[in-house]
Tab-separated table of C-alpha atoms in Angstrom:
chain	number	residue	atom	x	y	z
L	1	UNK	CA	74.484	123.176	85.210
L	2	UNK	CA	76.512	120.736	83.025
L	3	UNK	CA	75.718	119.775	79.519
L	4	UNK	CA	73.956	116.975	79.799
L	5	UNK	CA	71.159	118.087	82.228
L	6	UNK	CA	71.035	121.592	80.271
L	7	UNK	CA	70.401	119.427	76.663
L	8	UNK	CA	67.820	117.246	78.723
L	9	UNK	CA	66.661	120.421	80.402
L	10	UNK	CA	66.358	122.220	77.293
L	11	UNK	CA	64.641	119.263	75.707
L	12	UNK	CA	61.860	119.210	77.947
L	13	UNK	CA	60.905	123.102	77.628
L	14	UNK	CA	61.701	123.727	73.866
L	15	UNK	CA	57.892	121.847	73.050
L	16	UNK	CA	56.512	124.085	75.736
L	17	UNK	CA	57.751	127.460	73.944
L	18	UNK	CA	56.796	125.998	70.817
L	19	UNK	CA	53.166	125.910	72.035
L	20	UNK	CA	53.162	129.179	73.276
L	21	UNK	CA	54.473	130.832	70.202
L	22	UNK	CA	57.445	132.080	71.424
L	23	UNK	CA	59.693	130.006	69.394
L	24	UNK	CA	58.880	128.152	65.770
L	25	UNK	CA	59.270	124.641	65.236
L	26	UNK	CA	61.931	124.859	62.734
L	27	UNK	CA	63.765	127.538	65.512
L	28	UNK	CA	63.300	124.187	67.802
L	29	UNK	CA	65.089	122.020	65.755
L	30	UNK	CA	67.796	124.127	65.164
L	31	UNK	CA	68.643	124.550	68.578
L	32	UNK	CA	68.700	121.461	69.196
L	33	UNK	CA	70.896	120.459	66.760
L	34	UNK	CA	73.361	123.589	67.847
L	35	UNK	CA	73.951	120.955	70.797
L	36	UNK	CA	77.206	119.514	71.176
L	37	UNK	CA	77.464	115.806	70.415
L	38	UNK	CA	76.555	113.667	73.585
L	39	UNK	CA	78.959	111.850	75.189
L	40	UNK	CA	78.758	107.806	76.213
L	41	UNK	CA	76.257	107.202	78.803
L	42	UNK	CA	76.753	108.541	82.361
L	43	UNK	CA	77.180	106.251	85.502
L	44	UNK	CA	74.201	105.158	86.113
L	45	UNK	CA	72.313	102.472	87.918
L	46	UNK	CA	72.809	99.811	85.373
L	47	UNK	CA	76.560	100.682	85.943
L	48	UNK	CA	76.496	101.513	89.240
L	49	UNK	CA	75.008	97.442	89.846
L	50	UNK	CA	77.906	96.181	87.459
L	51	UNK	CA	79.958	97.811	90.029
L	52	UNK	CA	78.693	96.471	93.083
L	53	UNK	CA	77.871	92.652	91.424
L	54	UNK	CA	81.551	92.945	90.309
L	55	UNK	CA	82.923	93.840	93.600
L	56	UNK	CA	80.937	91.221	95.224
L	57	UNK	CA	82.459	88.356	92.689
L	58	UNK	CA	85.775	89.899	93.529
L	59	UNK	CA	85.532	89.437	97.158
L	60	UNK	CA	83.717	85.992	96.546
L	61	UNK	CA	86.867	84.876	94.626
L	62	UNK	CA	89.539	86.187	97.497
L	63	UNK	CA	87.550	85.101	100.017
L	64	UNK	CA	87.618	81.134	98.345
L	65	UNK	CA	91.240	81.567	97.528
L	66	UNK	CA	92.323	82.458	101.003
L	67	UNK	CA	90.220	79.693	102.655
L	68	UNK	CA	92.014	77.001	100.651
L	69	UNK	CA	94.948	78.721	99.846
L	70	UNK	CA	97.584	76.643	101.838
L	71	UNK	CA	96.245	73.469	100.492
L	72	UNK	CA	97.364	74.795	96.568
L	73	UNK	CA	100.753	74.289	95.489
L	74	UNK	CA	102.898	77.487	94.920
L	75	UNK	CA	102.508	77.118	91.153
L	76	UNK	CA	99.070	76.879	90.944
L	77	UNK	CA	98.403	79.811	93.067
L	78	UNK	CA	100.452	82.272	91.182
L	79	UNK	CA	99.078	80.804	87.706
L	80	UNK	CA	95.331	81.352	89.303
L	81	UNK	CA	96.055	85.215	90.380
L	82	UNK	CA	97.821	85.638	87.000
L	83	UNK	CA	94.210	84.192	85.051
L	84	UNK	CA	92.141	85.843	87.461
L	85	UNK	CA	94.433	88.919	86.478
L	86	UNK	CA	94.357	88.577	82.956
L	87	UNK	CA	90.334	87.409	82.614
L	88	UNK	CA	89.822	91.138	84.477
L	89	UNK	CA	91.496	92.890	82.016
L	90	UNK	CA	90.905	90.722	78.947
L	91	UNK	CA	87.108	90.860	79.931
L	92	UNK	CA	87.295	94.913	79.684
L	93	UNK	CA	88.602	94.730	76.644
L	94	UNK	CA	85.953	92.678	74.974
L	95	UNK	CA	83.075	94.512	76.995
L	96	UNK	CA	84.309	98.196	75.438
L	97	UNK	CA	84.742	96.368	72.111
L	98	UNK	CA	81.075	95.590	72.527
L	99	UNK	CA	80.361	99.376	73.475
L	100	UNK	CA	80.073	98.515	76.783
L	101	UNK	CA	82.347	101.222	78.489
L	102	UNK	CA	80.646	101.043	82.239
L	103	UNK	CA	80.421	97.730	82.310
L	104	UNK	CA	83.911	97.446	81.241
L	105	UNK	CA	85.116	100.105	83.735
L	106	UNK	CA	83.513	97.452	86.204
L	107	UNK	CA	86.019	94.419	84.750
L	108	UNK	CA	89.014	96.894	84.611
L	109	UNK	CA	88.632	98.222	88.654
L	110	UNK	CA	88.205	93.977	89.427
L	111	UNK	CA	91.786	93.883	87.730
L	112	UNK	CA	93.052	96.366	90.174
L	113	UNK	CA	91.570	94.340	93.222
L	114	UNK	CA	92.756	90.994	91.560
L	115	UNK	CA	96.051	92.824	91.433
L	116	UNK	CA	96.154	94.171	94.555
L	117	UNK	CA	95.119	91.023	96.394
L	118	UNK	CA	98.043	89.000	93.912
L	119	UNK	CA	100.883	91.412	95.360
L	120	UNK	CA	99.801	90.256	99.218
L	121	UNK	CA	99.071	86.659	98.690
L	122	UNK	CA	102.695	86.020	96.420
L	123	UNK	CA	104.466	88.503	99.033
L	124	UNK	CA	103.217	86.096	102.111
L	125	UNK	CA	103.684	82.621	100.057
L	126	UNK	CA	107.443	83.217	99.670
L	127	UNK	CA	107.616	85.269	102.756
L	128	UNK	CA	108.973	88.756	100.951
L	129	UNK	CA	110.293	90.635	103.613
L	130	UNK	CA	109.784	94.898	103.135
L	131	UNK	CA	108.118	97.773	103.668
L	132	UNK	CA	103.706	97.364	103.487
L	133	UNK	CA	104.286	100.979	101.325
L	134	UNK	CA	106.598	99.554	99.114
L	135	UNK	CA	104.261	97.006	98.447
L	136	UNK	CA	101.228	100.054	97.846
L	137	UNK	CA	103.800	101.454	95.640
L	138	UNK	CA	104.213	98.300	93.169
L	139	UNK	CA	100.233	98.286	93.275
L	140	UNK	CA	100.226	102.196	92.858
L	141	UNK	CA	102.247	101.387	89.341
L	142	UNK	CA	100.507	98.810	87.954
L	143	UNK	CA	96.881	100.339	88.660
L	144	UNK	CA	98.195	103.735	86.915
L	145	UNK	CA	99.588	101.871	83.572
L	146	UNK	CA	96.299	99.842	83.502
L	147	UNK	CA	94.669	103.261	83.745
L	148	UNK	CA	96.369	104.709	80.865
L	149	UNK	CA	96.357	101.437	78.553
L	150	UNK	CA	92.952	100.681	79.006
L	151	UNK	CA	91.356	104.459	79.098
L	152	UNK	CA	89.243	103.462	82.098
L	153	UNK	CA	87.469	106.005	84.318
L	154	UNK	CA	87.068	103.986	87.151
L	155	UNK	CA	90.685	102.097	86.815
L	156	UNK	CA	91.768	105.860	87.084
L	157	UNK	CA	89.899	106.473	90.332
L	158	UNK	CA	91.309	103.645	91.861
L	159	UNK	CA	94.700	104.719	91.147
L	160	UNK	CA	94.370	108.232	92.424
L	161	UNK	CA	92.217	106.173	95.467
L	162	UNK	CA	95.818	103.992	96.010
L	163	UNK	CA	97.332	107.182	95.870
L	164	UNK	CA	95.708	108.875	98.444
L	165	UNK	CA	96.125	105.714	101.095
L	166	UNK	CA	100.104	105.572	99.661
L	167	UNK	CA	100.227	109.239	101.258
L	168	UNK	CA	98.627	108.490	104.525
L	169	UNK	CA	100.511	105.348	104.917
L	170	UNK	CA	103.914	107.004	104.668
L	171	UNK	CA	103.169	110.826	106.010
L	172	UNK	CA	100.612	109.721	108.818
L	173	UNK	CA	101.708	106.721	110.591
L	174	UNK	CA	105.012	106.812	109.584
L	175	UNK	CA	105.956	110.550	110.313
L	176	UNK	CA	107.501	110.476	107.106
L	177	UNK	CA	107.145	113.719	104.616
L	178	UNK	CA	106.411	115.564	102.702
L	179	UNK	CA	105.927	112.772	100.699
L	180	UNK	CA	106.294	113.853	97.222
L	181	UNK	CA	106.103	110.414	95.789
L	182	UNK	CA	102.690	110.036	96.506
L	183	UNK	CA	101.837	114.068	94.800
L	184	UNK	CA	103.554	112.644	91.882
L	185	UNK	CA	100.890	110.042	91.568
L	186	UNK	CA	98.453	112.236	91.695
L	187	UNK	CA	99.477	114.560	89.227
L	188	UNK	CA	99.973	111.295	87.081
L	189	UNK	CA	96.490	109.586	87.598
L	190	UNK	CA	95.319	113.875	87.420
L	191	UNK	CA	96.925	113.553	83.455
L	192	UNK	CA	95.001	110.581	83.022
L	193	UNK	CA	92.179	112.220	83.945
L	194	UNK	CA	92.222	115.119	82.077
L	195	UNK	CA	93.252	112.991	79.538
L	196	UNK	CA	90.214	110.766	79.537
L	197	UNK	CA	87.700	113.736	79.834
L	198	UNK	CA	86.015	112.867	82.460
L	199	UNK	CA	84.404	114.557	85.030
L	200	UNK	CA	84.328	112.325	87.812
L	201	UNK	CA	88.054	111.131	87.168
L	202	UNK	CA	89.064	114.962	87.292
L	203	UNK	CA	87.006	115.372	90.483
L	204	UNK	CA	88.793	112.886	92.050
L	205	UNK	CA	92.095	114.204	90.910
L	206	UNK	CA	91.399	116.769	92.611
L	207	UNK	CA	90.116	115.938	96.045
L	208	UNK	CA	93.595	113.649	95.927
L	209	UNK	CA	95.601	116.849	95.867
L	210	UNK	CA	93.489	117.980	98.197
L	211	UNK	CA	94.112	115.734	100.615
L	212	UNK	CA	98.123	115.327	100.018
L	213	UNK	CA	98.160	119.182	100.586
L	214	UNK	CA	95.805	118.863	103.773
L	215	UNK	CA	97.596	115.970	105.542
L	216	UNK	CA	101.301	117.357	104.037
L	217	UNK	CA	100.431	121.096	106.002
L	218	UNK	CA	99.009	119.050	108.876
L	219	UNK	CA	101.931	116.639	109.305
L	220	UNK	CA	104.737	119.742	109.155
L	221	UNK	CA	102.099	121.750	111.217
L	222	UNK	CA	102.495	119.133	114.333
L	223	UNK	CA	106.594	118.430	113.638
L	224	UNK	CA	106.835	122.163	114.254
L	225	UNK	CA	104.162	123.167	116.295
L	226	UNK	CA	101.881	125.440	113.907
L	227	UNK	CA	99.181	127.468	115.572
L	228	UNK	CA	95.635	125.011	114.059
L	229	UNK	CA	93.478	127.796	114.108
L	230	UNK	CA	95.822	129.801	111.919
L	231	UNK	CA	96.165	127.370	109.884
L	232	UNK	CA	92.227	126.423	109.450
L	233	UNK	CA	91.285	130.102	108.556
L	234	UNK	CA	94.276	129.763	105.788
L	235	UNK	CA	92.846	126.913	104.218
L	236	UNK	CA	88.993	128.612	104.494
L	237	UNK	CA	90.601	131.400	102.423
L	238	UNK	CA	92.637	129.275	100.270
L	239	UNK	CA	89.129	127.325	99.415
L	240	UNK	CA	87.737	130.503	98.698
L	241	UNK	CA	90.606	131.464	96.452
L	242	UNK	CA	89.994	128.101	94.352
L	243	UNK	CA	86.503	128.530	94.354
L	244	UNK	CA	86.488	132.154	93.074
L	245	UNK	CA	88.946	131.318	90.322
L	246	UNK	CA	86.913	128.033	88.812
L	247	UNK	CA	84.033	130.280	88.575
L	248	UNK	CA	85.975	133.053	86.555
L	249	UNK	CA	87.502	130.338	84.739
L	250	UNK	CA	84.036	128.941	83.856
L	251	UNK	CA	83.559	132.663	82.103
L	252	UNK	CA	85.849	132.424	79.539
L	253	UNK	CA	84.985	131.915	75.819
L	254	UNK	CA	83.836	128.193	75.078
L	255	UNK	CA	85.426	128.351	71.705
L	256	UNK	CA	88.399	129.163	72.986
L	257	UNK	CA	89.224	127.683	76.312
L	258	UNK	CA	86.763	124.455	76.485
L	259	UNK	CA	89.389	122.572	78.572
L	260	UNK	CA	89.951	125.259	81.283
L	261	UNK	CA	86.170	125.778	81.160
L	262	UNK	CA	85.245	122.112	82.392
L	263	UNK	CA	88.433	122.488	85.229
L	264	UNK	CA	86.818	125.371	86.305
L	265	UNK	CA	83.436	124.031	87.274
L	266	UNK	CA	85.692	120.938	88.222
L	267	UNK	CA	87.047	123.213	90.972
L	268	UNK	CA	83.635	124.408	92.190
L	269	UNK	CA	82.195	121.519	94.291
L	270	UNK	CA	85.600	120.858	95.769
L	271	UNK	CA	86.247	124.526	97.117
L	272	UNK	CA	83.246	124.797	98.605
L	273	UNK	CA	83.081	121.628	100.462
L	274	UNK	CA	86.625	122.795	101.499
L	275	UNK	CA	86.157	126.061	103.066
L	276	UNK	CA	82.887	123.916	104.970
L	277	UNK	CA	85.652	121.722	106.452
L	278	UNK	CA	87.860	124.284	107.087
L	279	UNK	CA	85.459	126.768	108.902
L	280	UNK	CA	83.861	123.673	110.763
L	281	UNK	CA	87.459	122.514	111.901
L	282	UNK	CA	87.954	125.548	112.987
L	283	UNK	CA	85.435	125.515	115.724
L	284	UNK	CA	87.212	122.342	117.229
L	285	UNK	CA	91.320	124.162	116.407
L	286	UNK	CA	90.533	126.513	119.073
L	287	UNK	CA	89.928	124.205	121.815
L	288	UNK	CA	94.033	122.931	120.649
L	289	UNK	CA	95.405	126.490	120.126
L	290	UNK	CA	99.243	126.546	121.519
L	291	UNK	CA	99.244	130.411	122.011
L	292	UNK	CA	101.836	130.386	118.610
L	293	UNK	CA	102.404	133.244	116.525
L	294	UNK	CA	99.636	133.343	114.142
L	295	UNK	CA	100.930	135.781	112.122
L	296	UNK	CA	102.373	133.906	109.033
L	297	UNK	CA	99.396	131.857	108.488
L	298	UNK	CA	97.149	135.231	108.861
L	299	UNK	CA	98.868	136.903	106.231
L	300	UNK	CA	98.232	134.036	103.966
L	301	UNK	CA	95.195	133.959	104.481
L	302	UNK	CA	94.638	137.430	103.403
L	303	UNK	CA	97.051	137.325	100.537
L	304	UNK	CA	94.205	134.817	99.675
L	305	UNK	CA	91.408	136.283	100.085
L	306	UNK	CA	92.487	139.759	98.360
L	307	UNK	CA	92.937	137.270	94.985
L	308	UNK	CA	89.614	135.870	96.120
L	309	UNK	CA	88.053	139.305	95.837
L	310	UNK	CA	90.083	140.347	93.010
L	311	UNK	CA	88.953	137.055	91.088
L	312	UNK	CA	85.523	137.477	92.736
L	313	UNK	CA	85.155	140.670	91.049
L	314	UNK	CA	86.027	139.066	87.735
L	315	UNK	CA	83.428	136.914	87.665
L	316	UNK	CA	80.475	139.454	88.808
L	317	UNK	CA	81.834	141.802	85.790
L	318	UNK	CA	81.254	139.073	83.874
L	319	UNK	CA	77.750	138.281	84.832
L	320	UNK	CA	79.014	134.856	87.002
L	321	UNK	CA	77.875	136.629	90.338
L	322	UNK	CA	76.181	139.293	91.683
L	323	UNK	CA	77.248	142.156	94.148
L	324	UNK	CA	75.802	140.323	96.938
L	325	UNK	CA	78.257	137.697	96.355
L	326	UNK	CA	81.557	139.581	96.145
L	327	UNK	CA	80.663	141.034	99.343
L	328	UNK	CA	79.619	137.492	101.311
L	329	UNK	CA	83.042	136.060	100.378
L	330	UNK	CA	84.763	139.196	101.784
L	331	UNK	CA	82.549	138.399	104.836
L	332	UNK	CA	82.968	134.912	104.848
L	333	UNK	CA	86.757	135.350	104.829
L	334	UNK	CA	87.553	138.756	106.934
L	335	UNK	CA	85.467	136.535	109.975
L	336	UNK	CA	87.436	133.548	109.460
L	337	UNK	CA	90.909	135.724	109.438
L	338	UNK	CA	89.325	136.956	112.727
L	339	UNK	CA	88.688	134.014	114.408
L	340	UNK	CA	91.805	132.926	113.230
L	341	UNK	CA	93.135	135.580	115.239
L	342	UNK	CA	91.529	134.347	118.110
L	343	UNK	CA	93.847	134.503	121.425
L	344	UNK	CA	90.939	134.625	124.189
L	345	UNK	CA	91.501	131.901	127.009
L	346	UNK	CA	87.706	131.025	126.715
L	347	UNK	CA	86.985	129.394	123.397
L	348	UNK	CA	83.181	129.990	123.648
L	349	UNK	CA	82.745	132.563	121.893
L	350	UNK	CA	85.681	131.819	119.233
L	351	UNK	CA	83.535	128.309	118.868
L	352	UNK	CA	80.306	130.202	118.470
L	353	UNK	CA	81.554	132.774	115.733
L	354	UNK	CA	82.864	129.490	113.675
L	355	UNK	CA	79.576	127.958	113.362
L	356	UNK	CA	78.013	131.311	113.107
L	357	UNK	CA	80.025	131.605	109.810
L	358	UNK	CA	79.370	128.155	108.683
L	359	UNK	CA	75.659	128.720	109.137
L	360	UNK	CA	75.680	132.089	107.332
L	361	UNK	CA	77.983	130.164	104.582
L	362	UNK	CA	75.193	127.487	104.226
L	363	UNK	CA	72.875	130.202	103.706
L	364	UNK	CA	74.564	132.002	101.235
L	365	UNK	CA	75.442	128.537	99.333
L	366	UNK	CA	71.455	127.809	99.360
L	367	UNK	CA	70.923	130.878	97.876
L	368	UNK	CA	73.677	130.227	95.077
L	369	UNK	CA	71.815	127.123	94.164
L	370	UNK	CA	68.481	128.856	93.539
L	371	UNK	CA	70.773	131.357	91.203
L	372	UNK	CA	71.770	128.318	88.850
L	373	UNK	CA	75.032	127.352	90.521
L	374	UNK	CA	75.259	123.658	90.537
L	375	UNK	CA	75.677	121.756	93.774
L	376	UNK	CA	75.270	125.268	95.871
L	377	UNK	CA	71.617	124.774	97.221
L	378	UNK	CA	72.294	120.374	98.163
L	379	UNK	CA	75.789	121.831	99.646
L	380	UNK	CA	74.424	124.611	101.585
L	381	UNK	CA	71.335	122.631	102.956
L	382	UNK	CA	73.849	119.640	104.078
L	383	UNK	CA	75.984	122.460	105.817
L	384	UNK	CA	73.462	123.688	107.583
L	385	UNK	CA	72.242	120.845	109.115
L	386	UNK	CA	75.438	119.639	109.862
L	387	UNK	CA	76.327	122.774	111.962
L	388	UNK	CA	73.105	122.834	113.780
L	389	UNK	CA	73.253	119.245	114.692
L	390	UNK	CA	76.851	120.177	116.051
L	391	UNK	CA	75.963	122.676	118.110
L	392	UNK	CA	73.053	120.731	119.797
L	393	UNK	CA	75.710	117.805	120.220
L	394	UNK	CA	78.179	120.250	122.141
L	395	UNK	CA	75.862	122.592	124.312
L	396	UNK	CA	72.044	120.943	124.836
L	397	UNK	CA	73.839	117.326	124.482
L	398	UNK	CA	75.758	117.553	126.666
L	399	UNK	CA	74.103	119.455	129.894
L	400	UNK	CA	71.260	117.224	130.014
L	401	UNK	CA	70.503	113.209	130.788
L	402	UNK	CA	71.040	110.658	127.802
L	403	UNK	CA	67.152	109.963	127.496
L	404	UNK	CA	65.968	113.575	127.601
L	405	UNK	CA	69.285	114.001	125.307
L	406	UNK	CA	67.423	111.976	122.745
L	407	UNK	CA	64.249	113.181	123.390
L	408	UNK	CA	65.092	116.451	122.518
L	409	UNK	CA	66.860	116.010	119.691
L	410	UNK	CA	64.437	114.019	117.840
L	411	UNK	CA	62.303	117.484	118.035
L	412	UNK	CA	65.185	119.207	117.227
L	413	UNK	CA	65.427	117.269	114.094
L	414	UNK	CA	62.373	117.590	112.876
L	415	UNK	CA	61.797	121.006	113.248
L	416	UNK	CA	65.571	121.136	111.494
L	417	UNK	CA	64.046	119.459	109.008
L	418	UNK	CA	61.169	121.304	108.517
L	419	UNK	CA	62.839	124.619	108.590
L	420	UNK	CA	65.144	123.534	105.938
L	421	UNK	CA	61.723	122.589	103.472
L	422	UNK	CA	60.859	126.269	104.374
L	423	UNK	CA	63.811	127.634	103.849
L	424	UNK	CA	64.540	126.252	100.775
L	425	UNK	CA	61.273	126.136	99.580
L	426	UNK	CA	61.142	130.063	100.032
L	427	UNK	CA	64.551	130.675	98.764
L	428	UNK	CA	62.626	128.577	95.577
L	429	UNK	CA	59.507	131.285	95.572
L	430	UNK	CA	62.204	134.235	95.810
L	431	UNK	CA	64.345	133.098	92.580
L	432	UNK	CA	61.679	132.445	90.676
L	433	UNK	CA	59.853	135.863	91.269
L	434	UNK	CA	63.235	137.884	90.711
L	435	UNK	CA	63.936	135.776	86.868
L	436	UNK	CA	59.825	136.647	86.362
């Protein structure tokens, strides 16, 4: 649970103790004033509106610039993107000098549009010739010092956003990598991040490493012909690695390590979704497995998940998890290794131990949500789902007619749906009974 919804949390029941006589009124006040400071206001719907109308007004402007730009002359057009430019940026400035920081987040990520669409429209008025990456690149720059100057969230988002599409331009369709231009932005717009504080910016910082290490692996992984299903069961272990180390990072003192504190439950969300991917990938590797030798990948993989269980076992001595736990990610990542293993002609049964393990995962993740860990019980039920509504697609699907197709699984989602208000709602029951 992060601060903000344990002060509001804590709020709310602290009058309730009071009345019973469990706590006095002065011991009420002075926990609440043990609280740390709150921060600005979070994103919400007020800001998340300022976004959209601001986004909207963006594309409004492009949209009436391209209609009638051949009918401006060449100096009024670059004097218009530089205004348009500059009233972005100048306009975040005077909103977060009003104490407006969302709203000027809103002006600051128009600026990175307005300079985005400036680049294209001055590169085809005087017909620069070069590469479209090139041209990402010079955008890449100039969104990452507006970042930094102007200490905005979402200006760093975008950045690490340009970042990500910078490394798919140049490793995916060009062939071209690694592409260690594009991790350097990352870490960059990653400093930023940690530099600004914020959660979501160091959230997205990390799903943009993510993704250069994902597509990197995958790109060298087709140039020489690495086994997929190896490499899937890696990265499930790898995510379970990460995952296991935020939450023994989230154990350490808070007066001594507040920084790698908030990384670690940074990490959480991210790992987990990871090892989701990388299990339900896995399921569609082994219908691409080229018979390779699996056996570098493998031992990875359990080079990863021994520090898994090592760090694992950190965090239940340290009252993060319980037994139960420890032993689901040694399950969780021994059946992966397995599967990884897989050599069997007929994928069937490779196919149906993936999703087997990405149900059981979903399960387990529920049941870390009703323990306190945040994210764990949406994750798990979303999972879940997910998997069953894969397997339906890929066995009943696809043996029967279209209409009786749909007919089917319309009952098939409801009774999905109602087994995951039972299931969670019992999982509910079972917490609260066991903290009783």
């Amino acid at each position: 649970m992060n601060d903000s919804k344990y002060k509001k949390r804590l709020a709310e029941d602290l009058p309730g103790w009071r009345d019973k006589g469990w706590i006095t009124k002065d011991g009420e006040a002075a926990i609440l004033a043990s609280l740390p400071a709150g921060h600005a206001p979070g994103f919400g719907l007020a800001a998340v509106v300022a976004v959209l109308g601001t986004l909207l007004i963006g594309f409004g402007i492009f949209a009436f610039v391209g209609a009638n730009w051949d009918y401006m002359p060449r100096f009024f057009r670059f004097l218009l993107l530089v205004a348009l430019i500059g009233a972005a940026y100048g306009g975040g400035a005077f909103l977060q000098s009003r104490n407006l920081p969302r709203f000027a987040d809103a002006a600051v990520l128009l600026g990175g549009f307005a300079f985005a669409a400036g680049i294209a429209l001055v590169g085809q008025t005087y017909h620069m010739a070069g590469e479209f990456a090139d041209a990402i690149l010079l955008w890449l720059v100039g969104a990452l010092a507006a970042a930094l100057l102007t200490r905005s969230v979402s200006g760093t988002v975008l950045a690490l956003a340009g970042a990500v599409y910078w490394t798919w331009v140049v490793t995916v369709e060009s062939k071209i990598g690694p592409h260690f231009g594009g991790l350097l932005a990352v870490l960059i717009g990653g400093s930023i991040a940690v530099w600004l504080d914020s959660r979501m910016a160091r959230v997205a910082a990390i799903l943009a490493l993510g993704f250069w290490i994902v597509v990197t692996t995958m790109h060298l992984g087709s140039a020489y012909n690495w086994p997929a299903q190896g490499y899937m069961a890696m990265l499930a272990c790898i995510a379970l690695t990460v995952w296991t180390a935020g939450l023994a990072m989230t154990t350490l003192p808070k007066d001594k390590a507040p920084r790698t504190i908030k990384m670690g439950h940074d990490l959480l969300t991210p790992a987990l979704g990871g090892f989701i991917l990388a299990a339900g990938f896995l399921q569609v590797a082994l219908e691409f497995s080229s018979g390779s030798d699996n056996t570098v990948w493998i031992g990875i993989a359990v080079a990863s998940l021994v520090a898994a269980l090592v760090l694992a076992g950190l965090a239940q001595q340290r009252g993060a998890l319980r037994f139960v736990d420890v032993a689901a990610v040694a399950a969780l990542g021994g059946a992966v290794i397995c599967i990884g293993l897989w050599n069997d002609a007929d994928d069937f049964g490779g196919r149906l131990a993936a999703g087997t393990v990405v149900i059981l995962g979903a399960l387990w993740w529920i049941s870390l949500g009703h323990a306190g860990h945040p994210i764990g019980n949406k994750l798990g039920l979303f999972a879940f789902g997910a998997e069953v509504l894969y397997l339906y697609a890929v066995t009943l699907g696809s043996l029967i007619d279209t209409a009786l197709a749909f007919l089917v699984g319309g009952v098939l989602f409801i009774a999905l749906a109602f087994l995951l208000f039972r299931l969670d709602k019992r999982l509910a029951v079972k917490t609260a009974g066991a903290a009783a």
